[in-house]
Short mmCIF file of C-alpha atoms and ligand atoms in Angstrom, two decimals:
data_model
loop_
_atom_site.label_atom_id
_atom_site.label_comp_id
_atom_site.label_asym_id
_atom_site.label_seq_id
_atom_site.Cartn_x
_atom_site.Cartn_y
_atom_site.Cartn_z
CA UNK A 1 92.82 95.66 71.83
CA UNK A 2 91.41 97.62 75.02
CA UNK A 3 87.82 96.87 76.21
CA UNK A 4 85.85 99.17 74.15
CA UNK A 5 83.90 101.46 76.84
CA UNK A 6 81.30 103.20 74.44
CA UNK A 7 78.24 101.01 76.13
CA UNK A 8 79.30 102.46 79.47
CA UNK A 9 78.90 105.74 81.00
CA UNK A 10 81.77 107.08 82.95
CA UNK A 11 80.53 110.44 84.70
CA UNK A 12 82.91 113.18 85.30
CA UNK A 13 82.88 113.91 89.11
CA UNK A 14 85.58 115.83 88.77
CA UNK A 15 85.09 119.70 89.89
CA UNK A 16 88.64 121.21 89.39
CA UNK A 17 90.28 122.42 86.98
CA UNK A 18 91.93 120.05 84.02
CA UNK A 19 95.12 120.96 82.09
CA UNK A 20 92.73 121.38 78.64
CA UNK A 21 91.01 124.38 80.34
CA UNK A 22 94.44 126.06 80.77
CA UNK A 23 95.67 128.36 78.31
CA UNK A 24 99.60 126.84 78.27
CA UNK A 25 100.94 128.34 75.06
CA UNK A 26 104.55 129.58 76.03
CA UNK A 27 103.65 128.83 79.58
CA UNK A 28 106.30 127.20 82.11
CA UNK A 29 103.97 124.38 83.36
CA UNK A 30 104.99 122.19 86.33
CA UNK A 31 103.81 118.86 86.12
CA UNK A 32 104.25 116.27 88.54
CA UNK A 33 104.66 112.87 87.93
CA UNK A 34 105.00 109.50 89.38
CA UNK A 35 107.95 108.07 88.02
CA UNK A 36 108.39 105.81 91.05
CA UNK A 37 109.38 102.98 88.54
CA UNK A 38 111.59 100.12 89.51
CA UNK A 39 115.05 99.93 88.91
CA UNK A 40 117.50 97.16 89.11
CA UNK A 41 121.26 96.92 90.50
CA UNK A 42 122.60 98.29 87.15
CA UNK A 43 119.99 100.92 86.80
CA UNK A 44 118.22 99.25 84.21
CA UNK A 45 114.06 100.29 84.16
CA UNK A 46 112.09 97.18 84.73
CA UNK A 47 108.84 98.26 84.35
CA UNK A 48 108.49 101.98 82.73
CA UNK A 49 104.15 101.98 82.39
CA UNK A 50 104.52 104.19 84.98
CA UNK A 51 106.45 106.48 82.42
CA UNK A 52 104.20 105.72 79.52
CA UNK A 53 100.65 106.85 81.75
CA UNK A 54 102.09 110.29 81.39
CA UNK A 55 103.19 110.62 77.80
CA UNK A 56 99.05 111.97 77.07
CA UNK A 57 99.36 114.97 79.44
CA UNK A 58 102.85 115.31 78.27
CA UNK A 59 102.29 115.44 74.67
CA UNK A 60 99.13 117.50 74.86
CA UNK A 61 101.04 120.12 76.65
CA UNK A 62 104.23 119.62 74.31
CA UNK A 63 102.11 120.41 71.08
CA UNK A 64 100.16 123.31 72.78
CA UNK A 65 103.65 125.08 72.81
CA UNK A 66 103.85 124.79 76.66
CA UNK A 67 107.67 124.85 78.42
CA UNK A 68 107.10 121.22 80.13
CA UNK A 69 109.04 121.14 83.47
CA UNK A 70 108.44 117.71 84.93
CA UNK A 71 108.98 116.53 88.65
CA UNK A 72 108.76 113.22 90.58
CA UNK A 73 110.06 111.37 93.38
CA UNK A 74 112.00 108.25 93.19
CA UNK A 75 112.39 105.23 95.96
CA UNK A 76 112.98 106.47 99.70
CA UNK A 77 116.45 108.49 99.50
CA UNK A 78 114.94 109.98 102.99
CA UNK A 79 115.72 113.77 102.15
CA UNK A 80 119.66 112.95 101.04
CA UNK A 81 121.07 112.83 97.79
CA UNK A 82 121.74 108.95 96.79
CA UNK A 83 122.65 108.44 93.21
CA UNK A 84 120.56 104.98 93.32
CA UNK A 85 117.28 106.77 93.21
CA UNK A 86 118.72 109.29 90.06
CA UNK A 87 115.84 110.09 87.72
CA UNK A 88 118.62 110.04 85.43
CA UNK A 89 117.90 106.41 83.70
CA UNK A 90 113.93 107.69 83.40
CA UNK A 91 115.34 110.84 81.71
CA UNK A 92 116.85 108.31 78.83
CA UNK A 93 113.77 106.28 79.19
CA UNK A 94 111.42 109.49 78.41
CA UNK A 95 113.58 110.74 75.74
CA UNK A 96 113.12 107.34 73.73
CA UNK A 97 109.33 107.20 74.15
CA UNK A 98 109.02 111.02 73.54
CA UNK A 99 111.61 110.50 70.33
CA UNK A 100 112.73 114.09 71.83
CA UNK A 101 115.47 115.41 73.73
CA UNK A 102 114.92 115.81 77.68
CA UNK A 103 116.53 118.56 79.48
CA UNK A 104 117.99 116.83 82.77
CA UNK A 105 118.61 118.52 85.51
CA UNK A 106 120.70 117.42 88.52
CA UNK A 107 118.90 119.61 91.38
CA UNK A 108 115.41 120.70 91.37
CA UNK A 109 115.01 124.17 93.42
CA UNK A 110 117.74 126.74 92.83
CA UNK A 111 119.71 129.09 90.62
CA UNK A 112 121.03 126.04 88.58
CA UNK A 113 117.45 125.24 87.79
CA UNK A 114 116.34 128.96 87.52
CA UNK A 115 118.51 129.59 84.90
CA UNK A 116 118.02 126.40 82.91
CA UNK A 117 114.10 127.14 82.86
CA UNK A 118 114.86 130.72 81.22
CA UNK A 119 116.36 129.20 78.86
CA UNK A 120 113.71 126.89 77.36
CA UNK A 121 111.94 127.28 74.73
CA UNK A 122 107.94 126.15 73.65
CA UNK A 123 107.78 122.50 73.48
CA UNK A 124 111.00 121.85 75.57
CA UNK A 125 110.62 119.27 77.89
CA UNK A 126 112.98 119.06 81.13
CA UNK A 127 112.72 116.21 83.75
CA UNK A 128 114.01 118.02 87.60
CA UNK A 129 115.98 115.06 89.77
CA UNK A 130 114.36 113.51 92.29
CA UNK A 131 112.27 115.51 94.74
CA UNK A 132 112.91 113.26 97.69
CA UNK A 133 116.46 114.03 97.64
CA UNK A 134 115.76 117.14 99.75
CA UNK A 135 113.62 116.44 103.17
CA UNK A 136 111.73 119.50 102.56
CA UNK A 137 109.66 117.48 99.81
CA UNK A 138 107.83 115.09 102.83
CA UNK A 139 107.25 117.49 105.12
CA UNK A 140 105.56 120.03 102.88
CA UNK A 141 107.64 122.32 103.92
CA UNK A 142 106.09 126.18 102.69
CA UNK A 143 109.78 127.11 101.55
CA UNK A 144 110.25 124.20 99.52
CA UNK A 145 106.97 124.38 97.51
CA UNK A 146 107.11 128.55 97.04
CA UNK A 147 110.50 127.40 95.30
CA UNK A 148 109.01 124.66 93.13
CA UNK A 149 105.75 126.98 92.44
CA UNK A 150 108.23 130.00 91.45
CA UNK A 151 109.91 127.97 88.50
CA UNK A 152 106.52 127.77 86.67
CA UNK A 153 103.08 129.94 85.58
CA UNK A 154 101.23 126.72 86.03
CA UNK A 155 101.06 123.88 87.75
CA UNK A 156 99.74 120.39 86.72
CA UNK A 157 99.10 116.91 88.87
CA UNK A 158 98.98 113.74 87.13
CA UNK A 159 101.20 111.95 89.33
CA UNK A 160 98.25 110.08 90.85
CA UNK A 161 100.73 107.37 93.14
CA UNK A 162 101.38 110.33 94.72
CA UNK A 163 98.08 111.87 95.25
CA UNK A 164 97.20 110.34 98.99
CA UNK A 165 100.25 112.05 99.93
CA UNK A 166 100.70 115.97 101.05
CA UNK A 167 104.40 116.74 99.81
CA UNK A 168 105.40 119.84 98.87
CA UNK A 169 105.01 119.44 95.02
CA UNK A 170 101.59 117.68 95.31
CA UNK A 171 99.83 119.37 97.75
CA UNK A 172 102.26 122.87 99.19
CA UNK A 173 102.59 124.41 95.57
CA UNK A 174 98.76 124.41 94.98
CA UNK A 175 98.96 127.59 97.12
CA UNK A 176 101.15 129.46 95.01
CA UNK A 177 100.32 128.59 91.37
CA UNK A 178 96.84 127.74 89.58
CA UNK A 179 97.12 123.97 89.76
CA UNK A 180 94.83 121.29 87.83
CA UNK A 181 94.67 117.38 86.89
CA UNK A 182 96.50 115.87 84.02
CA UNK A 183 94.90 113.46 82.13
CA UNK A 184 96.44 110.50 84.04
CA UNK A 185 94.82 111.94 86.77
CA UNK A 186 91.39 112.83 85.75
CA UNK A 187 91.31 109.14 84.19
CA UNK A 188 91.65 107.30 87.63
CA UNK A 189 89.43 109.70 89.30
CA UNK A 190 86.74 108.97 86.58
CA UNK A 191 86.82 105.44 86.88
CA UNK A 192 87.93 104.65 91.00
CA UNK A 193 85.51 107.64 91.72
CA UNK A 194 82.84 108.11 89.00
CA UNK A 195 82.25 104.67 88.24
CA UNK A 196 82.20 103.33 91.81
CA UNK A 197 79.53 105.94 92.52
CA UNK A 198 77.44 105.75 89.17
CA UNK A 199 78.03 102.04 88.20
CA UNK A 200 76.19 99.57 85.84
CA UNK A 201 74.62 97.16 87.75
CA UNK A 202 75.53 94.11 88.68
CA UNK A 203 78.59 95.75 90.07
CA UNK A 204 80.93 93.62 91.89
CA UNK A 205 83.99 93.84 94.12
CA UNK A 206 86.46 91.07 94.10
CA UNK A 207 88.67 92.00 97.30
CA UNK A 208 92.02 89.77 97.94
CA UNK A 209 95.54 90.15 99.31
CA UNK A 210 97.21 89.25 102.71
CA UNK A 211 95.22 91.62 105.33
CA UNK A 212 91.79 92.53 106.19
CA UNK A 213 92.94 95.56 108.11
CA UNK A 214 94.48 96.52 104.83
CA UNK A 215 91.26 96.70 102.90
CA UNK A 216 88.95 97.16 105.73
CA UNK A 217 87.99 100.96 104.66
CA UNK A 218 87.19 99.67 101.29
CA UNK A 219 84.74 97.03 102.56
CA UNK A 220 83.21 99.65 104.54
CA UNK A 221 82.74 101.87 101.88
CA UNK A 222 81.59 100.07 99.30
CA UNK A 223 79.24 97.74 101.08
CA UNK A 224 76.32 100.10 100.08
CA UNK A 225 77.53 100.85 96.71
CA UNK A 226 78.16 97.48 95.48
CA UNK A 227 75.60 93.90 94.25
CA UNK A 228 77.94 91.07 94.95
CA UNK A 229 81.56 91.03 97.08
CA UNK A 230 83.91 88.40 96.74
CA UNK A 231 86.75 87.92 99.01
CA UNK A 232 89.71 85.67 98.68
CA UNK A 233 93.56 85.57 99.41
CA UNK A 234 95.05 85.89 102.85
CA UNK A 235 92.00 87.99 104.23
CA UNK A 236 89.11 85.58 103.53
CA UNK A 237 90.68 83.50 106.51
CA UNK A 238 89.70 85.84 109.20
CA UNK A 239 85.87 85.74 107.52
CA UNK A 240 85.59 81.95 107.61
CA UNK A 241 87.17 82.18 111.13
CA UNK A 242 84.33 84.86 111.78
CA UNK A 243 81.90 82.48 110.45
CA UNK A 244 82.65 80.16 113.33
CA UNK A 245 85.00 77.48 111.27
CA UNK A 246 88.67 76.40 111.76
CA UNK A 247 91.18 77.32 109.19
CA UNK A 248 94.34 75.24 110.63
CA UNK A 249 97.21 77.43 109.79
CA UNK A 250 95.86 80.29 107.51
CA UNK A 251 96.46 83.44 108.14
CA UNK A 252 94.00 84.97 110.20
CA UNK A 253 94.18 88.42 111.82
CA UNK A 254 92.34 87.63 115.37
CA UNK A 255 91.80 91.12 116.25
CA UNK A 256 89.66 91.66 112.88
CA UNK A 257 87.56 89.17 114.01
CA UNK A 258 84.57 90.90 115.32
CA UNK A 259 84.85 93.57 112.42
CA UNK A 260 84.44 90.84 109.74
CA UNK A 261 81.40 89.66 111.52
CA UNK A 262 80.65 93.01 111.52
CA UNK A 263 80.86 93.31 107.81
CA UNK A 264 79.18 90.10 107.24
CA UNK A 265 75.63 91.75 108.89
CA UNK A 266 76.50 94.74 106.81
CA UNK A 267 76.19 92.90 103.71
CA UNK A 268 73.71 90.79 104.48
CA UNK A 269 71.29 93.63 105.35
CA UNK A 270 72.07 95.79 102.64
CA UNK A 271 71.49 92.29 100.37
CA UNK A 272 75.06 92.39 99.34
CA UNK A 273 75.41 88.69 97.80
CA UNK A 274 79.23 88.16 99.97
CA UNK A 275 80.93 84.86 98.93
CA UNK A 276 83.74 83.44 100.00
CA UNK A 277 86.12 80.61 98.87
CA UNK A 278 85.33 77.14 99.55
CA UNK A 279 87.94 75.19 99.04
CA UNK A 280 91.97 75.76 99.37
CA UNK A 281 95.29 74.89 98.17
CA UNK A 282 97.11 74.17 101.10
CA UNK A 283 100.63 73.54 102.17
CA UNK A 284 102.62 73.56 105.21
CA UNK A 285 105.52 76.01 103.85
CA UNK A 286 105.17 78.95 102.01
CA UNK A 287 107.72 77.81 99.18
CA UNK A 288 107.51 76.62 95.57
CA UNK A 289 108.69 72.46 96.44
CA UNK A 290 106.63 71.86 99.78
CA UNK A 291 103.67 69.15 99.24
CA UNK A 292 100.57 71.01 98.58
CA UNK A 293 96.73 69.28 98.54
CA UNK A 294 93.56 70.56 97.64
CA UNK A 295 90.93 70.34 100.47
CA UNK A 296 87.24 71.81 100.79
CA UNK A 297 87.55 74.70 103.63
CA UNK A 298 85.67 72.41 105.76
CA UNK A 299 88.63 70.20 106.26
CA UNK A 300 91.63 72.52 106.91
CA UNK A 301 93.99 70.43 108.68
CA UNK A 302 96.25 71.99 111.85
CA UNK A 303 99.82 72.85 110.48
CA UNK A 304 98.72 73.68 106.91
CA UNK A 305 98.01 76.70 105.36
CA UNK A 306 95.49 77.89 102.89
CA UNK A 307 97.87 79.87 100.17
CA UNK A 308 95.34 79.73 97.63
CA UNK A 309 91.33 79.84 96.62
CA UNK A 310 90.88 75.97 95.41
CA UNK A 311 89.05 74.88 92.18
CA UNK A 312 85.87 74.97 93.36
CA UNK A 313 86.13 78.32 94.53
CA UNK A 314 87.38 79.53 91.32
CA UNK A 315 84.27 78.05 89.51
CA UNK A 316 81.88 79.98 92.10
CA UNK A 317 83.62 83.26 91.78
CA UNK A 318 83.51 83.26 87.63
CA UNK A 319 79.94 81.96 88.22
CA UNK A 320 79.26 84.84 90.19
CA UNK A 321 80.79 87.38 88.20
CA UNK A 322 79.39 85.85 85.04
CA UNK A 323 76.65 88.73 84.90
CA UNK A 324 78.35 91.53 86.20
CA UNK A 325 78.35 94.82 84.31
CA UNK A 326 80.45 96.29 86.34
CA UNK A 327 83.70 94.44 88.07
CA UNK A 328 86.48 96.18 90.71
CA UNK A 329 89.11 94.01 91.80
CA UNK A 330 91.80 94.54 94.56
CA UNK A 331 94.42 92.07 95.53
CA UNK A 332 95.27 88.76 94.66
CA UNK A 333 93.55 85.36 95.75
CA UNK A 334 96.56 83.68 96.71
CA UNK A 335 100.56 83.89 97.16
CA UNK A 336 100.74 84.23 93.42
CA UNK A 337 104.33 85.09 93.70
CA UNK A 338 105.16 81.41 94.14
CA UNK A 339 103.89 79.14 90.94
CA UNK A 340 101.96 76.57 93.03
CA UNK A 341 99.66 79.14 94.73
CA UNK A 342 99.24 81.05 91.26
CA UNK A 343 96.18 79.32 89.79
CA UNK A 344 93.75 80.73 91.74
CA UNK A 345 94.87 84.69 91.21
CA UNK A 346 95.48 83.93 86.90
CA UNK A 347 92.26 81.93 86.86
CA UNK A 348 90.11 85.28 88.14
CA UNK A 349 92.58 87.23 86.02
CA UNK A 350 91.44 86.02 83.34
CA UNK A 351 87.94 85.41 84.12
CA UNK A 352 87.52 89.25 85.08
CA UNK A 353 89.12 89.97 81.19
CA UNK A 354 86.70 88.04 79.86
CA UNK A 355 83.96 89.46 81.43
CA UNK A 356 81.66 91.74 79.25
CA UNK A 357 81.92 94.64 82.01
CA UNK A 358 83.55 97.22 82.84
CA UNK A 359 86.46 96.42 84.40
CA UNK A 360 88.85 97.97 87.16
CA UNK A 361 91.34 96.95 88.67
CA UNK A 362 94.20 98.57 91.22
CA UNK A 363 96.54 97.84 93.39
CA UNK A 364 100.11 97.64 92.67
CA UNK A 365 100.09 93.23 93.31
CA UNK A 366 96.58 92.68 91.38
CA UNK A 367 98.40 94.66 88.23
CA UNK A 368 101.06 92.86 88.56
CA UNK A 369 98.90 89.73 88.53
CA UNK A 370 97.04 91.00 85.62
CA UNK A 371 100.21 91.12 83.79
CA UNK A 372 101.55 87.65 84.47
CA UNK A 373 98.57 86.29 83.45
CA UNK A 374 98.87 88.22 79.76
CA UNK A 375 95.26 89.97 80.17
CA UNK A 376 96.53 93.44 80.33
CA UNK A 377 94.79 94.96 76.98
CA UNK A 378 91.46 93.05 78.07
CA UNK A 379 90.72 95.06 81.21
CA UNK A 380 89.03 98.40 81.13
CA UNK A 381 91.39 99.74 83.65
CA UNK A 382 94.33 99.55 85.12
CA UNK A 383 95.32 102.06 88.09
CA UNK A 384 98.41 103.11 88.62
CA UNK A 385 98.21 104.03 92.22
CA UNK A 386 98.19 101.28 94.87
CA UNK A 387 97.98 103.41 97.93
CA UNK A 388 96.06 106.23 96.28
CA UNK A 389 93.73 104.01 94.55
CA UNK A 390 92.68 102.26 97.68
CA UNK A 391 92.28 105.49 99.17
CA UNK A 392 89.61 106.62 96.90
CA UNK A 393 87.90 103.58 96.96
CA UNK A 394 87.73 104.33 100.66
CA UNK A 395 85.74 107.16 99.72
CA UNK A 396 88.80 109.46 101.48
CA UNK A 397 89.67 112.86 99.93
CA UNK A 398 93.27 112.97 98.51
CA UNK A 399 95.45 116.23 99.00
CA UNK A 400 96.78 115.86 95.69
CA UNK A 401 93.43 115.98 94.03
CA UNK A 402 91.07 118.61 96.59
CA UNK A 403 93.66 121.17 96.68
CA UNK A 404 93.76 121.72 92.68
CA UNK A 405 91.70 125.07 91.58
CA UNK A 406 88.22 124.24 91.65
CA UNK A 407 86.44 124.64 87.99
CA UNK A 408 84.86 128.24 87.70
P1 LIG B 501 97.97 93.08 99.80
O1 LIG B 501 99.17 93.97 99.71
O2 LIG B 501 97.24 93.16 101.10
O3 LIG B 501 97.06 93.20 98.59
O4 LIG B 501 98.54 91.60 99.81
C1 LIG B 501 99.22 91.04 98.75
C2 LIG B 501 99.98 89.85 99.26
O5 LIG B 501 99.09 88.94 99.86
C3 LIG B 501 100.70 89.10 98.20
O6 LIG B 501 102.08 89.27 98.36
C4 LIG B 501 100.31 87.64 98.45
O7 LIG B 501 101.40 86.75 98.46
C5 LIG B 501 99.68 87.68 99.83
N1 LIG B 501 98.67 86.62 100.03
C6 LIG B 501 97.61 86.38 99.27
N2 LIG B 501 96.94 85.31 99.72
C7 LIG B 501 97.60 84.86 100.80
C8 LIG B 501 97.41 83.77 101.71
N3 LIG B 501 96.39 82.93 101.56
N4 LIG B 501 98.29 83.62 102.71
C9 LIG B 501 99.34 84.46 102.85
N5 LIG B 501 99.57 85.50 102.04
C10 LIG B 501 98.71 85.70 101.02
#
């Protein structure tokens, strides 16, 4: 069962138009998706949520008697046509989840297309191949999108992985066409925008992953918005380091050095409770069968790293998350790709389910986490945008969400 949300809030800070104020009966309507899925050497879907986040806006518009024309892009085919990234497989993939035939069509701008969208009728549904397979896509070219924009009366964003990026079908088209969110869309706006600004208190951040340069502009931004932050992984290295203590090995990103001090004063004098771990599993190789020990961070040897928050850490992090209404979480606390630096990552995992908050959590790694550790249904949220979703949290205006047509 899903968190139930009814004792929280979630504002709508969303000014543009939505695909339920659009009148779409009969209407061609455009909709672009992320169906940047995975896809192994026999073109088998390993993971289709991606698909499955847009089967809402999809069937809304399906049983409002709209002609659904869906677009995405697929891998980095860099412009040429490379059967490898084929939205083909997703177009079998859709059909099964929709339990209705999808039109696919191999091209995506021309006469082929043209005529193929004539022929549809209300409730069709036809998936366009992959976007990228034409340069014009990534460099937003004006041509490109006037063609995309002329195949429809409306067009539609939910493809939210997308949304930090201004491509022809997320951000060029908007020119042409009345264009508004889907309900993918609006959903991870609500909760990485609305909630961040208008949270239940405690609210905390739990920040992890390999860089601090990586998550720098979310520290930044939500260092005033925020009760408690807790960083682990990779990054807390540099903050111990800051902090004026050895860390043998660990990864530390020198040149972030005086910015994480920075950060620290930030905190500290907007009484932002900041912890950190303090103790690590350690190891001298990054691989599953090298020794590992446990050691407080005081006691980091030379020649080992730390490749995971220790027990003690893990005890202080659920401890300080224990009253928290309100819990974001980005990035892992450890290599949690390799079982004996796991613990760390599935012990928050599962701490930040149980939690009686709200809870968020993005980042393409921290989901995947979240999914190893069999805690899926017990978080709030789940984005689906990695790169987009830490863009928001940055506070940074996405093309694929400030160009759509403003509410009246
Ligand atoms: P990011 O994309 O910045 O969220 O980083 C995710 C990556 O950070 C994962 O692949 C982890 O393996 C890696 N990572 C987490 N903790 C550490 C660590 N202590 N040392 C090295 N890499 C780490």
């Amino acid at each position: 069962m899903a968190k139930n949300n009814k004792y929280f809030e979630i504002k709508d800070t969303l000014n543009k138009l939505t695909i339920e104020e659009l009148d779409i009966k009969g209407k061609r309507v455009f909709i672009r998706v992320d169906y940047n899925v995975p896809i192994d050497e026999n073109l088998v879907i390993t993971d289709d949520s991606r698909i499955r986040s847009t089967l809402p806006t999809i069937n809304y518009a399906i049983d409002e008697g709209a002609k659904v024309i869906l677009a995405s892009h697929l891998g980095r085919p860099k412009g040429k046509v490379d059967p490898k990234y084929s939205l083909a497989p997703v177009a079998k993939r859709l059909q099964r989840l929709l339990n209705k035939e999808v039109i696919f069509i191999d091209s995506c701008i021309g006469p082929k297309v043209e005529n193929e969208v004539m022929k549809m009728k209300n409730g069709d549904v036809m998936l366009l191949e992959n976007l990228r397979f034409h340069p014009e896509e990534e460099k937003n070219d004006e041509g490109f999108a006037k063609a995309l924009a002329s195949l429809c009366d409306y067009f539609v964003n939910d493809a939210f992985g997308a949304a930090h990026r201004a491509h022809a079908s997320t951000a060029g088209i908007t020119k042409y066409v009345t264009s508004a969110a889907g309900f993918l869309l609006k959903k991870e706006i609500e909760y990485l925008k609305g909630v961040v600004n208008n949270p239940v208190r405690p609210f905390v951040a739990i920040l992890g992953g390999a860089k601090v340069s990586g998550k720098i502009g979310v520290l930044e931004n939500l260092a005033d918005k925020v009760d408690k932050v807790i960083v682990g992984g990779g990054m807390a290295y540099t903050f111990i380091k800051a902090k004026g203590y050895e860390v043998g090995d660990s990864m530390v990103e020198t040149e972030m050095i005086d910015l994480a001090r920075r950060i620290i004063d930030k905190l500290r004098e907007n009484n932002v409770k900041f912890y950190l771990p303090v103790d690590s599993v350690i190891s001298e190789r990054i691989d599953q069968y090298s020794e590992t020990k446990i050691v407080p961070n005081q006691e980091l040897p030379k020649g080992w790293k730390g490749l995971d928050i220790g027990p003690a850490s893990v005890k202080l992090f659920i401890e300080a998350i224990s009253n928290a209404k309100t819990i974001i979480w980005n990035g892992p606390m450890g290599v949690f790709e390799i079982d004996a630096f796991s613990r760390g990552t599935m012990a928050i995992a599962r701490a930040v389910a149980d939690a009686y908050a709200l809870t968020i959590v993005g980042g393409g790694d921290t989901d995947f986490a979240v999914h190893k550790a069999g805690v899926t249904d017990s978080i709030s949220f789940i984005s689906t945008g990695g790169g987009a979703s830490l863009e928001l949290l940055e506070g940074k205006d996405l093309p694929g969400i400030s160009l759509l047509t403003d509410k009246q």
